[in-house]
C-alpha positions as semicolon CSV with decimal commas, in nm:
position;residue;x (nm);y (nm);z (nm)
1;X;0,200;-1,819;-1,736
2;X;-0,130;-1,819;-1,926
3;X;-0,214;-2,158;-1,746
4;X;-0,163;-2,009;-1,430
5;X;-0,368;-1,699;-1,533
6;X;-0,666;-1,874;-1,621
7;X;-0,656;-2,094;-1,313
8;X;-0,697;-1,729;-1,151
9;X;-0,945;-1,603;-1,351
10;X;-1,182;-1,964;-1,301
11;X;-1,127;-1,848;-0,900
12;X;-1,195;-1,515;-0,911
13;X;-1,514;-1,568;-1,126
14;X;-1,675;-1,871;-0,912
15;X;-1,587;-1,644;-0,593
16;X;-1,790;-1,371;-0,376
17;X;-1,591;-1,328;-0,100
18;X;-1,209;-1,222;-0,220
19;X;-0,956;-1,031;-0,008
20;X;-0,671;-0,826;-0,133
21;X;-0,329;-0,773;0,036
22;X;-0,041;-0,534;-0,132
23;X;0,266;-0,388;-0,134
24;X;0,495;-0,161;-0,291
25;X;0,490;-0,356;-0,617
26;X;0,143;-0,239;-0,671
27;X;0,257;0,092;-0,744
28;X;0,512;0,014;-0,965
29;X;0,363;0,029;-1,280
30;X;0,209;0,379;-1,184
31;X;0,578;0,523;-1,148
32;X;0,620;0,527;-0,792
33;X;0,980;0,343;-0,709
34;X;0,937;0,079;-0,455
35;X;1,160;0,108;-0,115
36;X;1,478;-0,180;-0,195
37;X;1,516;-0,219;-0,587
38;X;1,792;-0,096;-0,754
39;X;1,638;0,265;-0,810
40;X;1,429;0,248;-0,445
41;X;1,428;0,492;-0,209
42;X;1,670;0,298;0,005
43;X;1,945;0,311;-0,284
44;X;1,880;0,654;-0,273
45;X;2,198;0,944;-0,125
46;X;2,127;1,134;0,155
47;X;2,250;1,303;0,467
48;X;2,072;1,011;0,652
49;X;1,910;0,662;0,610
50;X;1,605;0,667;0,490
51;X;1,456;0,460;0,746
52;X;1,633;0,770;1,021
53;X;1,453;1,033;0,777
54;X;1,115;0,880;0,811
55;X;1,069;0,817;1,169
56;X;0,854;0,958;1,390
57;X;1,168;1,084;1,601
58;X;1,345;1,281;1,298
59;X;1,061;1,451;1,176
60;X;0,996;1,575;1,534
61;X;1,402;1,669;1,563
62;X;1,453;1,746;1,207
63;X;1,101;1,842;1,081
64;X;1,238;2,100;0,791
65;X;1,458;1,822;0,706
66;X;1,180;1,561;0,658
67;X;0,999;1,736;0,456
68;X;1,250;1,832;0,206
69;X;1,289;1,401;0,199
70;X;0,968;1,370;0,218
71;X;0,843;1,589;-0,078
72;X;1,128;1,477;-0,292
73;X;1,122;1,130;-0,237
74;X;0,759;0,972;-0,112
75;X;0,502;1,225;-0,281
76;X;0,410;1,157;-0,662
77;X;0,091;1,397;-0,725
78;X;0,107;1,304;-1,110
79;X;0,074;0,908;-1,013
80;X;-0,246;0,766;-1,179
81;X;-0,358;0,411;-1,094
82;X;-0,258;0,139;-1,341
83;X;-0,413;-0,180;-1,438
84;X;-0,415;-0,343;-1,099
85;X;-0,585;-0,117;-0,920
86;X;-0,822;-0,048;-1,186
87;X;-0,894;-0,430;-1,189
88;X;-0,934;-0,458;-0,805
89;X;-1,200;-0,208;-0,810
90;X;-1,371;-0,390;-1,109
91;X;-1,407;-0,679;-0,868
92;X;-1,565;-0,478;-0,594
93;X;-1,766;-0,326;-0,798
94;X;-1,885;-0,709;-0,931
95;X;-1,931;-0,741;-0,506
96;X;-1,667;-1,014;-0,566
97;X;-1,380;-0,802;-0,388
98;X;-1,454;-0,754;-0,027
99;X;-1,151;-0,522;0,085
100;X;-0,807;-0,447;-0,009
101;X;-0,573;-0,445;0,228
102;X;-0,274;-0,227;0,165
103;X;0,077;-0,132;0,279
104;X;0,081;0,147;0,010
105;X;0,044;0,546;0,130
106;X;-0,009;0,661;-0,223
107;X;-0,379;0,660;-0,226
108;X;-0,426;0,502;-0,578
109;X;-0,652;0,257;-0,453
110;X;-0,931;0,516;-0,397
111;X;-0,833;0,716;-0,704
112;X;-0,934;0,375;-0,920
113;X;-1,261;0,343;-0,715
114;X;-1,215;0,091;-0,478
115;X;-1,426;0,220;-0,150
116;X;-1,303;-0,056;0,115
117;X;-0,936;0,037;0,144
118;X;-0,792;-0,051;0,444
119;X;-0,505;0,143;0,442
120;X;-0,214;0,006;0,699
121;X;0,022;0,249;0,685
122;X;-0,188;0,581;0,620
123;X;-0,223;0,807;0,346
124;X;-0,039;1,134;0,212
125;X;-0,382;1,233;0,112
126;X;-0,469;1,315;0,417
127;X;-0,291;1,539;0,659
128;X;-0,383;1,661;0,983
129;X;-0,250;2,008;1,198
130;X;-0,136;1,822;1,550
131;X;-0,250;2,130;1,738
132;X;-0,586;2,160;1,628
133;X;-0,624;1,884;1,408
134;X;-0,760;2,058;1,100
135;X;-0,737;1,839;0,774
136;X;-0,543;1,981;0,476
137;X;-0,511;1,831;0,132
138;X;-0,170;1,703;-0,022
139;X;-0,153;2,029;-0,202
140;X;-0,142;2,202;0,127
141;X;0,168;2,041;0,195
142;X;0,357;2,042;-0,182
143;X;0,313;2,373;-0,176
144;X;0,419;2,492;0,166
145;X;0,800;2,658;0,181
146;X;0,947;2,469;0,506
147;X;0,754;2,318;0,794
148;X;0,329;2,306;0,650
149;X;0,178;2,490;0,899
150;X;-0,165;2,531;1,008
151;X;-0,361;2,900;1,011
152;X;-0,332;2,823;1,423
153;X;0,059;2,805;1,398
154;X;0,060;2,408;1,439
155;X;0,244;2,216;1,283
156;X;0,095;2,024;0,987
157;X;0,212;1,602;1,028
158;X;0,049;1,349;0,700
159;X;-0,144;1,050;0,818
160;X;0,136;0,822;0,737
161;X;0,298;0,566;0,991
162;X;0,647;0,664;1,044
163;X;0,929;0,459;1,138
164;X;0,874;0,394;1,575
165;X;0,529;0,443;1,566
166;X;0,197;0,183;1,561
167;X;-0,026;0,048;1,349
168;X;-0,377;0,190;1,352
169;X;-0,532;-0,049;1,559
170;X;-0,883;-0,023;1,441
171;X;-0,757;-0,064;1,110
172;X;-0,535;-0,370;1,181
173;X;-0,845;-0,530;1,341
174;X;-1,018;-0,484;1,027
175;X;-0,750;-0,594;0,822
176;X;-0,725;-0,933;1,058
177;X;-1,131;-0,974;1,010
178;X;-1,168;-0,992;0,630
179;X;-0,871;-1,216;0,630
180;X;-1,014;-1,427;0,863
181;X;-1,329;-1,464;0,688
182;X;-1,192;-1,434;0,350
183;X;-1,239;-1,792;0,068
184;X;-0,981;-1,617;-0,166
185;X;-0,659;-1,395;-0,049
186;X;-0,462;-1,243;-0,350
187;X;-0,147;-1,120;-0,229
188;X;0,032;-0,925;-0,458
189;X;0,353;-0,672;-0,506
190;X;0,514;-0,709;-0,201
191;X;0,811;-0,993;-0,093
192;X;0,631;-1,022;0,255
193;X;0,939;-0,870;0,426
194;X;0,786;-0,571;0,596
195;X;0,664;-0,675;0,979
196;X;0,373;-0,711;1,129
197;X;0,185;-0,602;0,811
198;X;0,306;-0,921;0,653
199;X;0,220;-1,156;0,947
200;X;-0,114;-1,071;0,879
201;X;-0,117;-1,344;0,611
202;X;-0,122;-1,628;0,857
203;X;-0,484;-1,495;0,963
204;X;-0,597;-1,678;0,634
205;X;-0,782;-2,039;0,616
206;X;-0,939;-1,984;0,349
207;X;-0,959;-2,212;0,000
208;X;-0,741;-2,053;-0,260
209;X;-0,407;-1,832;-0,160
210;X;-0,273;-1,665;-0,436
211;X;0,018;-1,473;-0,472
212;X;0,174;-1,224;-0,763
213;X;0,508;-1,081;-0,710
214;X;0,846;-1,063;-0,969
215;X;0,992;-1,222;-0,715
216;X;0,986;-1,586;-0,469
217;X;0,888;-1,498;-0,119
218;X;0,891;-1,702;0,162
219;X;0,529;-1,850;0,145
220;X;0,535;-1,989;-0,165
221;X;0,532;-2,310;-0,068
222;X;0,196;-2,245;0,090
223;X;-0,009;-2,051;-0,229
224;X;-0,249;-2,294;-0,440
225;X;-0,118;-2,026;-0,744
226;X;0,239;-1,855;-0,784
227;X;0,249;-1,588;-1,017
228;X;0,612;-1,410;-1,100
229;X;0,483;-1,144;-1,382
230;X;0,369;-0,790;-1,324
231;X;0,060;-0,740;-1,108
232;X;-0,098;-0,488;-1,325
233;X;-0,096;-0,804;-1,612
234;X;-0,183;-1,078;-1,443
235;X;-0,448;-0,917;-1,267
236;X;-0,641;-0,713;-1,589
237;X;-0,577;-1,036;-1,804
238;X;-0,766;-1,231;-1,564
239;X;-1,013;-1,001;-1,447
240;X;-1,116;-0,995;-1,834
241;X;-1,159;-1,364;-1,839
242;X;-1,502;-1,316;-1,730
């Protein structure tokens, strides 16, 4: 894996213009289970699937219920960003790393330092009353009994994207753009599964695809480097290469 490592690390340094797409694998190594391994939140018991509990039609049905799911199981407060998001805002910081892309809601990203976060699927940071549309904090809603509610009576909803609803569109055409004009995409902790976030890949014509998962996903056969070891590893070691 070393070989493989420095190969990144030669990229990475002779680069300016790098693009970062991730998944739940990301967050891994900062505690936060991933949705379909053994210990995910879609091995997890409840009443209902997971995928019923987090769409947009159960929490307007079954909002008390959503919460209680959505407190237990998707909000992690004590998280801290690990090594690859610590590297990844190293990079932008060295103006090498032009955005990071991310299916991730956990808002680690930012916490590390990286300011262009393109965030596909929201953020529990930020939450928004859909009467009024006041902002709250995360605390507002861990420490709300029930339904959050706003001081108008709304009813506080987090700026994720729930099961049956769209992408951001603004966001997805920035996402497309810095693919598009990207040299080097580094995909990393996620199998490329989750549609049309991971379509978004096939945007790229750049020189060097690179991806860094535990596990084969189905466009291997297309990445100039495969690397099957954590993220937060592989990306530090390299980073540190120059």
């Amino acid at each position: 894996m070393n070989t493989e490592i420095n190969d990144l690390a030669k990229i990475l340094q002779n680069s300016n213009n790098i693009v970062f797409f991730g998944g739940a694998g990301v967050s891994t190594e900062s505690g936060i289970p991933d949705f379909r391994s053994a210990d995910g939140l879609y091995n997890s018991s409840y009443s209902y699937p997971p995928e019923t509990m987090l769409s947009r039609s159960f929490f307007d049905t079954h909002t008390e219920e959503f919460y209680r799911f959505y407190k237990d199981k998707m909000l992690h407060p004590n998280a801290k960003p690990n090594k690859a998001h610590l590297a990844l805002a190293e990079l932008e910081k060295q103006n090498k790393l032009k955005a990071v892309i991310t299916q991730n809601v956990d808002g680690l990203h930012t916490s590390a330092g990286s300011v262009n976060v393109l965030e596909l699927h929201g953020s529990i940071l930020r939450n928004y009353c859909m009467l009024c549309n006041e902002a709250y904090p995360l605390d507002k809603i861990i420490l709300s009994l029930g339904i959050p509610q706003c001081l108008c009576g709304g009813i506080i909803k987090p700026d994720v994207v729930l099961y049956e609803e769209g992408l951001d569109q603004s966001v997805m055409k920035k996402a497309v753009r810095a693919i598009t004009t990207a040299e080097v995409l580094i995909v990393g902790g996620t199998s490329l599964n989750v549609y049309p976030a991971a379509g978004m890949i096939n945007y790229f014509s750049g020189e060097n695809l690179i991806l860094i998962n535990k596990s084969k996903t189905a466009y291997d056969k297309y990445a100039d480097i495969i690397i099957n070891e954590n993220i937060g590893k592989a990306l530090f070691e390299a980073v540190n290469k120059f």
